[in-house]
Short mmCIF file of C-alpha atoms in Angstrom, two decimals:
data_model
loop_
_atom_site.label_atom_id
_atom_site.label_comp_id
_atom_site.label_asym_id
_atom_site.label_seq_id
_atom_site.Cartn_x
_atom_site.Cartn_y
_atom_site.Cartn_z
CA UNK A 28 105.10 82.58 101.91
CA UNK A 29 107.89 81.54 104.06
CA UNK A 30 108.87 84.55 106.88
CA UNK A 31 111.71 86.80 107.32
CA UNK A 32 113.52 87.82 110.17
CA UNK A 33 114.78 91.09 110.32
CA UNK A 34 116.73 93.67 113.28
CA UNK A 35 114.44 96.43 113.79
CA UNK A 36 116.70 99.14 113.56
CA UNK A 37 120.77 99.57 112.68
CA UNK A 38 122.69 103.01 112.34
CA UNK A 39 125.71 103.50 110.54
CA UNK A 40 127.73 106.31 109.78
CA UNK A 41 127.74 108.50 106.63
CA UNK A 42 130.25 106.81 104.15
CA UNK A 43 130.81 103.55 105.89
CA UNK A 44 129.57 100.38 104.79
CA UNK A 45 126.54 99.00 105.94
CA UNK A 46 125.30 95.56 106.13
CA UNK A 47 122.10 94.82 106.78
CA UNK A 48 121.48 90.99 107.95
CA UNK A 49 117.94 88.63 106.89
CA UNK A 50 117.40 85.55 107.96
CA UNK A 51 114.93 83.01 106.15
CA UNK A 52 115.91 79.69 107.45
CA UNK A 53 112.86 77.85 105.72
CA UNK A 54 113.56 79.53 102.30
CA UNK A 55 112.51 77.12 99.50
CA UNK A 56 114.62 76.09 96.59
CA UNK A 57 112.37 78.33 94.08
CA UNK A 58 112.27 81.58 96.59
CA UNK A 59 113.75 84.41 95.61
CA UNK A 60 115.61 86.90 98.02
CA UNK A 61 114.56 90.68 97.27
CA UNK A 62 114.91 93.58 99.35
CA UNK A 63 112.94 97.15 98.99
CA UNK A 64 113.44 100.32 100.77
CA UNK A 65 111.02 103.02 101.86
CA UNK A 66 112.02 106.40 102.64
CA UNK A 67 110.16 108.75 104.53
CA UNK A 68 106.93 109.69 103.02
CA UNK A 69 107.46 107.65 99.65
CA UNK A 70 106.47 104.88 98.35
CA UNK A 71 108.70 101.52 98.69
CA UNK A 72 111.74 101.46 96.16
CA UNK A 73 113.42 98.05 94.60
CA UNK A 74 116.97 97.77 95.82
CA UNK A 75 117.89 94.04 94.58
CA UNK A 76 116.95 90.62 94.13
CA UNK A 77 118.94 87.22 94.01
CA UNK A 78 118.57 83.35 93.96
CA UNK A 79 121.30 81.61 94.68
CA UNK A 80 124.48 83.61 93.57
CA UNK A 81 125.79 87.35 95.04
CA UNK A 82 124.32 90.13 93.05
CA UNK A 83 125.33 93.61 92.71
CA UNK A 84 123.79 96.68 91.27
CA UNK A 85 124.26 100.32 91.35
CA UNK A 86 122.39 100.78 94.43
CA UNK A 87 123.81 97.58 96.17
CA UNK A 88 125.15 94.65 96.82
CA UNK A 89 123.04 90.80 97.89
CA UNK A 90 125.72 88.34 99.84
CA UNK A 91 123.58 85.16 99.62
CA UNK A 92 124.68 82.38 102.00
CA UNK A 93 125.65 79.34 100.83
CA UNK A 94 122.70 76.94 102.26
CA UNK A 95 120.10 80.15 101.53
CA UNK A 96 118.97 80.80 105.07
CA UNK A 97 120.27 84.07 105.34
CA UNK A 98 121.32 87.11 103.02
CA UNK A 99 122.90 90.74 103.75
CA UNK A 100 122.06 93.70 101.55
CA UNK A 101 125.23 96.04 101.62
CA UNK A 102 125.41 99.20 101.48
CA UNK A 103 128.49 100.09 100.05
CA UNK A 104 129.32 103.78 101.18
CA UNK A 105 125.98 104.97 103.46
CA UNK A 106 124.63 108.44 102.32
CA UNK A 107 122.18 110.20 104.47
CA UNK A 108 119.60 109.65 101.46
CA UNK A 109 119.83 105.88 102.46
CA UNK A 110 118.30 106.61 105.79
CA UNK A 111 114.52 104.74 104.99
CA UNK A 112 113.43 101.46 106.28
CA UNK A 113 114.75 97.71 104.81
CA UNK A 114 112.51 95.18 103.68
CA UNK A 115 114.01 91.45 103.06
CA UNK A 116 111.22 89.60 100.58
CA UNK A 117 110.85 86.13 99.89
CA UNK A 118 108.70 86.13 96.64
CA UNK A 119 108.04 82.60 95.97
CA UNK A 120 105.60 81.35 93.18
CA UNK A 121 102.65 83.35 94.21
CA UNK A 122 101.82 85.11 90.96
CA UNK A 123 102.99 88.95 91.95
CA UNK A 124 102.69 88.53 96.03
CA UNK A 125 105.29 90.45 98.10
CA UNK A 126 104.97 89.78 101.42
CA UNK A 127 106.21 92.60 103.55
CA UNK A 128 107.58 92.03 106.87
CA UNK A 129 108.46 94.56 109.82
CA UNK A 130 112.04 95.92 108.26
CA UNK A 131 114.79 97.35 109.70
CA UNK A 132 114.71 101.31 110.38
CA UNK A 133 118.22 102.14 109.15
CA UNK A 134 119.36 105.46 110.84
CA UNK A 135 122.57 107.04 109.09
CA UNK A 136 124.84 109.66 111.36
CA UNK A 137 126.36 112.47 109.50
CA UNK B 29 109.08 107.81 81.89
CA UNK B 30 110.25 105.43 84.94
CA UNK B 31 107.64 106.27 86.98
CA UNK B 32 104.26 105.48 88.70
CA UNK B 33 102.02 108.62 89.39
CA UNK B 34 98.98 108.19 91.73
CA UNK B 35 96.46 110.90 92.31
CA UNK B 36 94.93 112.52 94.46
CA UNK B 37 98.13 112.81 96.82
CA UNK B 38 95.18 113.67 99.73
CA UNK B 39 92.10 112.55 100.17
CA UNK B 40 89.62 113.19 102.87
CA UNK B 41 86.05 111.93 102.46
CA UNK B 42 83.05 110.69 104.31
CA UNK B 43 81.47 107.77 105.09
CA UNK B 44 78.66 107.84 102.64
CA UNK B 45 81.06 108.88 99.90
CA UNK B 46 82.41 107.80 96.91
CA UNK B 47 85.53 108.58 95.64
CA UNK B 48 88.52 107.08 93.33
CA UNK B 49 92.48 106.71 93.32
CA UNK B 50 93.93 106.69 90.19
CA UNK B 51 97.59 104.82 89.29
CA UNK B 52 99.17 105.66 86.23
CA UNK B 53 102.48 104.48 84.26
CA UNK B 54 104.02 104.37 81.00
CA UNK B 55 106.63 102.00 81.17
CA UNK B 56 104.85 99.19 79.56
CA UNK B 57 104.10 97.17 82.63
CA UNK B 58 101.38 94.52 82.10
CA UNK B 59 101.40 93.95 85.84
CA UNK B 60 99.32 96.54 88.33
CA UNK B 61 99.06 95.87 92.18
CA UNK B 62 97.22 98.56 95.23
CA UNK B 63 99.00 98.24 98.68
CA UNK B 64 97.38 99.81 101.65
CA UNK B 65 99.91 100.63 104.00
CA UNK B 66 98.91 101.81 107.93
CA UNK B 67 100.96 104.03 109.99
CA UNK B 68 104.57 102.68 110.89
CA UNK B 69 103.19 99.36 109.57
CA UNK B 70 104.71 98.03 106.33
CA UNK B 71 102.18 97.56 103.30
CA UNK B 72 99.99 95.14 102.54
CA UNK B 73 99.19 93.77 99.62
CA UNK B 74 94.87 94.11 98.47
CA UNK B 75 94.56 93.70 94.46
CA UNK B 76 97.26 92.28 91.77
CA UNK B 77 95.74 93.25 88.18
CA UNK B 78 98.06 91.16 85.21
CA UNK B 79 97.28 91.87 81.48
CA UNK B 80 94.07 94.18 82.73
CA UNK B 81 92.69 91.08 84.58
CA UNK B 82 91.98 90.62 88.27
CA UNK B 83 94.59 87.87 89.22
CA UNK B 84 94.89 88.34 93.06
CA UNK B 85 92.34 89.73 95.69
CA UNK B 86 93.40 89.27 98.89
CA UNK B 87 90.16 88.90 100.48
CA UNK B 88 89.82 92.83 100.42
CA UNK B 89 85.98 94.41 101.67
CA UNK B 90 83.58 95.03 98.85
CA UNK B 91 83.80 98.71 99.62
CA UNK B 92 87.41 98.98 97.69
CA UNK B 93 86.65 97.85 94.01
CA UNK B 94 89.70 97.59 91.65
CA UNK B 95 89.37 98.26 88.04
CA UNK B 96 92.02 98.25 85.07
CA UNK B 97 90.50 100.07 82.05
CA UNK B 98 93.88 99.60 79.95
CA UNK B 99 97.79 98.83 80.28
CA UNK B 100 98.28 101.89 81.72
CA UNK B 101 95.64 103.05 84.25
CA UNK B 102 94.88 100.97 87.33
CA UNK B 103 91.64 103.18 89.70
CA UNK B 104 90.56 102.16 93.05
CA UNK B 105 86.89 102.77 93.39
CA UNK B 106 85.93 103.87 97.19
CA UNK B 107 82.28 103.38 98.82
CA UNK B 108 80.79 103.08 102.62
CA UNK B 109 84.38 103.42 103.66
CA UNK B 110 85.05 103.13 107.27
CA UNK B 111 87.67 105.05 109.76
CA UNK B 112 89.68 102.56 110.05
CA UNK B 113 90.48 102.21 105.95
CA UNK B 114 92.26 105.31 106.71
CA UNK B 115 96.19 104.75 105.30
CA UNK B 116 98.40 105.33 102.71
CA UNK B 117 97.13 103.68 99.55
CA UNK B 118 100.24 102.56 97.18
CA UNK B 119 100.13 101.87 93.60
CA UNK B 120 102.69 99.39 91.68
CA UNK B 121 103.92 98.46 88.80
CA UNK B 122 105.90 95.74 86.97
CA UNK B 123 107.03 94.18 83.84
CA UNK B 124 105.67 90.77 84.71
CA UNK B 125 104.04 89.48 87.76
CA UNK B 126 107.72 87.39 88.59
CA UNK B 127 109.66 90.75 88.27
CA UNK B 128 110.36 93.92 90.52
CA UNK B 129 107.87 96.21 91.36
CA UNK B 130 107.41 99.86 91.08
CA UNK B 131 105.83 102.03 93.48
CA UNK B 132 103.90 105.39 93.06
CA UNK B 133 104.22 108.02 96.28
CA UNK B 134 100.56 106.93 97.33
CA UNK B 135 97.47 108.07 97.94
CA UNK B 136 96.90 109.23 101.69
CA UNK B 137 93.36 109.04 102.56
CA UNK B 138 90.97 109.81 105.60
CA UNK B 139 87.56 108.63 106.21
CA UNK B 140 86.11 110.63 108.78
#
């Protein structure tokens, strides 16, 4: 599966915006861009997913780039609930393989 | 019910044990998947299960044997475990292999 690249860690402030960056320069053309989160002592939660076109949902909001190589998952107003670690996924043809990389440790002030 | 339940929520056991983890959901999801997940690492994926039948091993140890008894119920049968299989065991599900997955709280285990 082609590799991620992730910032280890961001902070943001309670109800600002947060956008966290991925980069997967050699994405292929049937990859698709999905991100999880994991909150302390929980199991990893589905956030989004995306191919080619910006998605939004109630949790959040994909900004694919136009040549695929990178994404940003936005957070649109940070609560403190949102503090949990970010995982960027390419999930290619492999029948049901996520490949989890390192994340980034999102820290929200109050 | 949007959920996946995995029990025990603890377990400690011995070497020359043999225990289970059990996954559980009712949402209908033919797809079943355990993740073992180490400290501050992020998790790693060990069985896929689609339609109750084996579909992925990632090369896991004999000692962890997967088994799907029905849609619903994914177990994770323990033996000769080892220290170092110590970790968070996660449970997923989803409605097809291709789709999002959802995750149970997990299993933490020790092997003393």
């Amino acid at each position: 599966d082609a590799k991620t690249t992730q910032p280890n860690s961001m902070e943001s402030n309670e109800e600002e915006p947060v956008h966290l960056p991925c980069n997967h320069s050699t994405i292929s053309g049937t990859d698709y861009i999905h991100w999880y989160r994991q909150l302390p002592s929980q199991g990893p939660e589905y956030v989004i997913h995306g191919l080619t076109s910006n998605v939004n949902n109630r949790m959040a909001s994909l900004a694919i780039a136009e040549d695929r190589k990178s994404s940003t998952l936005i957070l649109h107003r940070a609560t403190l609930r949102d503090a949990a670690v970010y995982y960027c996924i390419l999930k290619g043809t492999s029948y049901g393989k996520l490949t989890f990389g390192q994340g980034t440790i999102l820290t929200v002030h109050p | 019910d949007t959920e996946v339940t995995q029990t025990p929520k603890h377990l400690v056991m011995g070497m020359t044990n043999k225990k289970s983890l059990k996954c559980e959901q009712h949402m209908g999801h033919r797809a079943m998947y355990w993740y073992k997940q180490k400290a501050k690492k992020p998790p790693e994926l060990m069985f896929v299960y689609s339609y109750e039948k084996l579909s992925i091993n990632e090369s896991v140890p004999s000692r962890f044997s997967p088994e799907c008894p029905n849609s619903s119920l994914l177990n994770l049968h323990l033996h000769a475990l080892q220290p170092e299989d110590s970790a968070l065991y996660l449970c997923a599900s989803s409605q097809s292999p291709y789709r999002g997955q959802f995750f149970g709280p997990g299993t933490r285990l020790t092997v003393l």
